[in-house]
Amino acid sequence: MYKKLSLLAGSVLLAFGASAQAQTKWDLPTAYPASNLHVENLVDFVKDVDALSGGKLKITLHNNASLYKAPEIKRAVQGNQAQIGEILLTNFANEAPIYELDGLPFLATGYDASFKLYQAQKPFLEKQLNKQGMTLLYAVAWPPQGIFANRDIKEVGDMKGLKWRAYSPVTAKIAELVGAQPVTVQQAELAQAMATGVIDSYMSSGSTGYDTKTYEYIKKFYDTEAWLPKNAVVVNKKAFDALDAPTQQALLKAGAQAEARGWKLSQDKNSWYKEQLSKNGMEIIKPTPQLTEGLDKIGKRMLEDWLKKAGPDGQAMIDAYRKP
Ligand code: PCA
């Protein structure tokens, strides 16, 4: 009798032990569709994690805001409902100034400058995420932001009254400063917002123009290259700590690979996206010097406001970024 019992207990333990060791399953929500460069990169990342961990960490990718909507993903990771997730940093500008930095217009406009800004921002970003029980795995820039509109825009004043789709507090603020009417819509709902006429313009990348078939509604893209916001992939700290050391290393390695691959992919696809827009009937327009100047002025003003909010940490980031 005793023997039987202990044998049974032993086999239960064995089975439990084996399955606990064999696999950890994580969910990874992202708000963007399969065609998106960040999601293409995530697909490879998930495969790399699987291979590098020897099948011990299985990540299920949920794209196109199917598990959580864009603004909910950060909180889901914080609460460990999702163990890992992709967020658009500038979406969270109202929580802490650090999230806003790479969403400011004309602070860093090309890939090199944006990468430099990222290096200046990174230690502070890590600190902020740690405070919220998360760690930063990697971050990748979106292609440069331009203006989608049907109107002729020769200067900032021509944007007055536009029904402007915003994706972040910063893009809503830009609308206010140019006299447009901002409506916050995340990318997953953007096509519908255009189809129903809720909005007639917005500022974003060629990649979002392509993902959402913006050319079906809007015929001009002003290639202002105003800023390159970043998506970050963040991990719940408790979930990370629960992994064994080799699996943690596998995840970190796959993350580092995804960061390098993602920046390159974003840069490589930038002109391809614009070609696709053009092939589908959209006019790609170089902004007039007046328009650039007007937007630049707005950028300077927003940076001043940001520095007031961000205090000494903010100044330290800007100084590190501007150091030759
Ligand atoms: N696309 C995202 C954010 C930045 C970008 O290029 C969007 O429009 O929602």
XYZ file of C-alpha atoms and ligand atoms in Angstrom:
333
model
C 0.000 0.000 0.000
C 2.701 2.458 1.027
C 4.795 1.387 -1.879
C 2.000 1.998 -4.323
C 1.370 5.446 -2.946
C 4.932 6.575 -3.061
C 5.323 5.201 -6.555
C 2.310 7.166 -7.631
C 3.605 10.314 -5.956
C 6.931 9.754 -7.640
C 5.466 9.504 -11.100
C 3.335 12.594 -10.554
C 6.403 14.485 -9.423
C 8.352 13.213 -12.369
C 5.676 14.205 -14.826
C 5.304 17.612 -13.220
C 9.054 18.093 -13.026
C 9.554 17.133 -16.648
C 6.837 19.397 -18.019
C 7.878 22.342 -15.844
C 11.393 21.990 -17.124
C 10.413 21.346 -20.694
C 8.587 24.503 -21.590
C 7.544 27.957 -20.552
C 4.825 29.592 -22.608
C 4.612 33.343 -22.994
C 2.163 35.614 -24.817
C 3.446 38.545 -26.836
C 0.840 41.116 -27.900
C 1.628 43.756 -30.527
C -0.767 46.323 -31.982
C 0.506 46.054 -35.565
C -0.363 43.705 -38.457
C 1.673 40.930 -40.097
C 2.765 43.257 -42.941
C 4.418 45.642 -40.474
C 8.204 45.756 -40.210
C 8.157 45.462 -36.411
C 5.950 42.397 -36.642
C 8.108 40.796 -39.364
C 10.972 41.289 -36.963
C 8.987 39.819 -34.060
C 8.227 36.685 -36.080
C 11.972 36.109 -36.471
C 12.566 36.997 -32.840
C 10.079 34.353 -31.659
C 11.813 31.735 -33.854
C 15.226 32.759 -32.522
C 14.047 32.472 -28.912
C 12.708 29.001 -29.628
C 15.954 27.861 -31.272
C 18.341 29.525 -28.822
C 16.461 28.215 -25.783
C 16.361 24.709 -27.212
C 12.558 24.837 -27.301
C 12.271 25.768 -23.647
C 10.656 29.169 -24.153
C 7.703 29.232 -26.524
C 6.337 32.669 -27.325
C 2.960 33.102 -29.001
C 2.742 36.301 -31.017
C -0.667 38.048 -31.096
C -0.574 40.715 -33.793
C -2.875 43.550 -34.893
C -4.120 44.386 -31.374
C -5.927 41.024 -31.246
C -5.064 40.352 -27.589
C -4.786 43.915 -26.245
C -5.248 47.315 -27.859
C -2.109 49.440 -28.279
C -2.560 51.579 -25.140
C -3.331 48.481 -22.984
C -0.266 46.401 -23.795
C 2.094 48.109 -21.357
C -0.227 47.576 -18.415
C -0.802 43.945 -19.431
C 2.953 43.287 -19.279
C 3.259 45.218 -16.036
C 0.571 42.970 -14.504
C 2.053 39.813 -16.078
C -1.169 39.046 -17.999
C 1.226 39.080 -20.955
C 4.805 38.207 -20.071
C 6.280 40.179 -22.968
C 4.793 42.826 -25.247
C 5.528 45.479 -27.845
C 4.688 49.103 -27.083
C 4.971 52.413 -28.909
C 6.940 54.433 -26.360
C 5.487 57.833 -27.220
C 1.974 56.505 -26.532
C 2.849 56.753 -22.834
C 4.107 60.347 -22.841
C 1.539 61.368 -20.236
C 2.904 58.794 -17.756
C 6.511 59.967 -17.783
C 8.476 62.408 -19.983
C 11.032 59.718 -20.896
C 8.415 58.042 -23.108
C 7.886 61.245 -25.081
C 11.454 62.021 -26.103
C 11.643 60.103 -29.389
C 8.216 61.421 -30.363
C 9.330 65.062 -30.463
C 9.467 66.620 -33.944
C 12.810 67.641 -35.437
C 14.970 66.649 -32.499
C 16.433 63.604 -34.278
C 15.419 63.138 -37.889
C 17.547 60.460 -39.568
C 18.369 56.891 -38.526
C 21.851 57.770 -37.230
C 20.592 60.669 -35.141
C 17.696 58.559 -33.868
C 20.013 55.769 -32.840
C 22.167 58.276 -30.984
C 19.097 59.673 -29.251
C 18.148 56.122 -28.280
C 21.547 55.559 -26.638
C 21.096 58.773 -24.616
C 17.556 57.799 -23.653
C 18.187 54.116 -22.900
C 19.536 54.204 -19.309
C 16.620 56.406 -18.231
C 14.131 54.288 -20.111
C 15.452 51.163 -18.429
C 15.183 52.837 -15.026
C 11.592 53.907 -15.647
C 10.526 50.475 -16.894
C 12.272 48.769 -13.952
C 10.313 50.966 -11.566
C 7.195 49.553 -13.176
C 8.335 45.922 -12.846
C 9.504 45.543 -16.451
C 12.755 45.382 -18.376
C 13.607 46.696 -21.806
C 14.556 43.937 -24.213
C 15.022 46.003 -27.366
C 13.691 48.990 -29.280
C 13.463 49.751 -33.008
C 12.658 53.010 -34.819
C 9.717 53.440 -37.169
C 10.567 55.052 -40.515
C 10.569 58.889 -40.524
C 7.249 60.654 -40.006
C 5.569 62.674 -42.759
C 2.143 64.191 -43.339
C -0.685 62.375 -45.130
C -3.325 64.804 -46.450
C -5.392 65.581 -49.527
C -4.758 69.309 -49.287
C -1.948 71.365 -50.723
C 0.235 72.131 -47.761
C 2.884 74.748 -48.432
C 3.198 76.025 -44.896
C 1.979 75.171 -41.432
C -0.996 77.533 -41.783
C -2.418 75.303 -44.539
C -3.088 72.595 -41.953
C -5.757 74.633 -40.176
C -9.019 72.762 -39.717
C -7.755 69.388 -40.868
C -9.453 66.414 -39.209
C -6.206 65.068 -37.866
C -5.609 61.562 -36.631
C -3.255 61.523 -33.631
C -1.590 58.386 -32.251
C 0.082 59.955 -29.231
C -0.109 63.032 -26.980
C 2.645 64.616 -29.088
C 0.846 64.177 -32.402
C -2.302 65.603 -30.778
C -0.280 68.590 -29.550
C 1.090 69.223 -33.057
C -2.486 69.310 -34.329
C -3.426 71.869 -31.696
C -0.426 74.048 -32.544
C -1.280 74.099 -36.275
C -4.997 74.608 -35.673
C -6.112 71.127 -36.770
C -8.667 69.022 -34.897
C -7.023 65.993 -33.311
C -8.763 62.644 -32.864
C -6.754 59.861 -31.261
C -6.928 56.658 -33.293
C -4.486 53.755 -33.073
C -3.211 52.121 -36.244
C -5.500 49.084 -35.921
C -8.539 51.381 -36.293
C -7.026 53.843 -38.741
C -8.412 52.385 -41.989
C -11.912 52.540 -40.575
C -11.421 56.117 -39.376
C -10.434 57.142 -42.910
C -13.254 55.165 -44.551
C -15.883 56.789 -42.349
C -14.409 60.270 -42.735
C -13.668 60.697 -39.036
C -10.231 61.903 -40.089
C -8.749 63.234 -43.320
C -5.073 63.572 -42.430
C -2.361 62.370 -40.102
C 1.323 62.277 -39.443
C 3.124 58.926 -39.475
C 5.488 56.770 -41.510
C 5.201 55.336 -45.011
C 4.989 51.984 -43.264
C 1.704 52.866 -41.586
C 0.477 54.372 -44.858
C 1.183 51.025 -46.497
C -0.216 48.819 -43.695
C -3.506 50.727 -43.643
C -3.877 51.279 -47.434
C -4.026 55.000 -46.772
C -3.700 55.602 -50.549
C -7.335 54.554 -50.930
C -8.379 57.711 -49.074
C -5.484 60.144 -48.997
C -3.462 61.101 -52.055
C -0.468 63.073 -50.786
C 2.440 62.253 -48.515
C 4.642 65.176 -47.451
C 7.959 63.554 -46.658
C 8.938 65.839 -43.773
C 11.125 63.240 -41.995
C 10.127 64.918 -38.755
C 11.056 62.233 -36.206
C 11.427 58.462 -35.783
C 9.408 57.145 -32.834
C 10.329 53.752 -31.440
C 8.561 50.539 -30.570
C 10.018 48.761 -27.567
C 9.688 45.139 -26.578
C 9.364 44.913 -22.806
C 9.358 41.931 -20.459
C 7.713 41.404 -17.092
C 10.536 41.170 -14.539
C 8.964 38.363 -12.506
C 8.421 36.289 -15.628
C 12.020 36.916 -16.639
C 13.378 36.026 -13.194
C 11.423 32.757 -13.254
C 13.385 31.537 -16.298
C 16.526 29.478 -15.752
C 19.810 31.226 -16.541
C 20.426 29.675 -19.997
C 16.888 30.591 -21.097
C 17.372 34.157 -19.850
C 20.577 34.334 -21.891
C 18.767 32.953 -24.948
C 16.086 35.637 -24.630
C 18.625 38.441 -24.225
C 20.582 37.213 -27.211
C 17.498 36.968 -29.410
C 16.549 40.484 -28.251
C 19.950 41.916 -29.180
C 19.705 40.241 -32.598
C 16.192 41.618 -33.098
C 17.330 45.129 -32.263
C 20.145 45.084 -34.828
C 17.949 43.410 -37.479
C 15.019 45.751 -36.786
C 16.934 49.001 -37.223
C 18.317 47.726 -40.501
C 14.922 46.485 -41.696
C 13.279 49.820 -40.858
C 15.918 51.700 -42.826
C 15.891 49.265 -45.750
C 12.111 49.284 -46.053
C 11.682 53.049 -45.737
C 12.081 53.739 -49.459
C 10.247 50.524 -50.393
C 7.189 51.701 -48.451
C 7.210 55.032 -50.264
C 7.502 53.222 -53.605
C 4.448 51.154 -52.721
C 2.485 54.289 -51.819
C 3.518 55.876 -55.087
C 2.622 52.751 -57.107
C -0.813 52.917 -55.540
C -1.386 56.479 -56.694
C -0.049 58.563 -53.861
C 2.056 61.603 -54.584
C 5.267 61.754 -52.517
C 6.061 65.410 -51.953
C 9.210 67.096 -50.728
C 8.093 69.702 -48.181
C 8.628 73.387 -48.957
C 11.277 75.184 -46.860
C 8.423 77.192 -45.295
C 6.652 74.048 -44.127
C 9.870 72.573 -42.720
C 10.669 75.853 -40.988
C 7.197 76.047 -39.441
C 7.354 72.483 -38.184
C 10.849 73.044 -36.885
C 9.590 75.997 -34.846
C 6.893 73.799 -33.365
C 9.554 71.212 -32.552
C 11.705 73.746 -30.717
C 8.767 74.880 -28.663
C 7.846 71.310 -27.783
C 11.411 70.526 -26.776
C 11.427 73.539 -24.438
C 8.213 72.298 -22.834
C 9.649 68.813 -22.590
C 12.823 70.025 -20.873
C 10.700 71.787 -18.264
C 8.829 68.562 -17.536
C 11.830 66.247 -17.721
C 14.109 68.301 -15.425
C 17.810 67.424 -14.927
C 17.395 63.904 -16.373
C 15.961 65.429 -19.524
C 18.817 67.904 -19.819
C 21.300 65.049 -19.305
C 19.702 63.115 -22.172
C 19.758 66.086 -24.533
C 23.378 66.877 -23.597
C 24.428 63.250 -24.176
C 22.599 63.243 -27.511
C 24.191 66.500 -28.691
C 27.712 65.628 -27.595
C 29.776 65.339 -30.785
N 3.319 54.341 -37.202
C 2.566 54.213 -35.980
C 3.341 55.004 -34.989
C 4.478 55.591 -35.693
C 4.380 55.108 -37.081
O 5.174 55.341 -37.975
C 1.192 54.763 -36.131
O 0.931 55.558 -37.028
O 0.348 54.446 -35.311
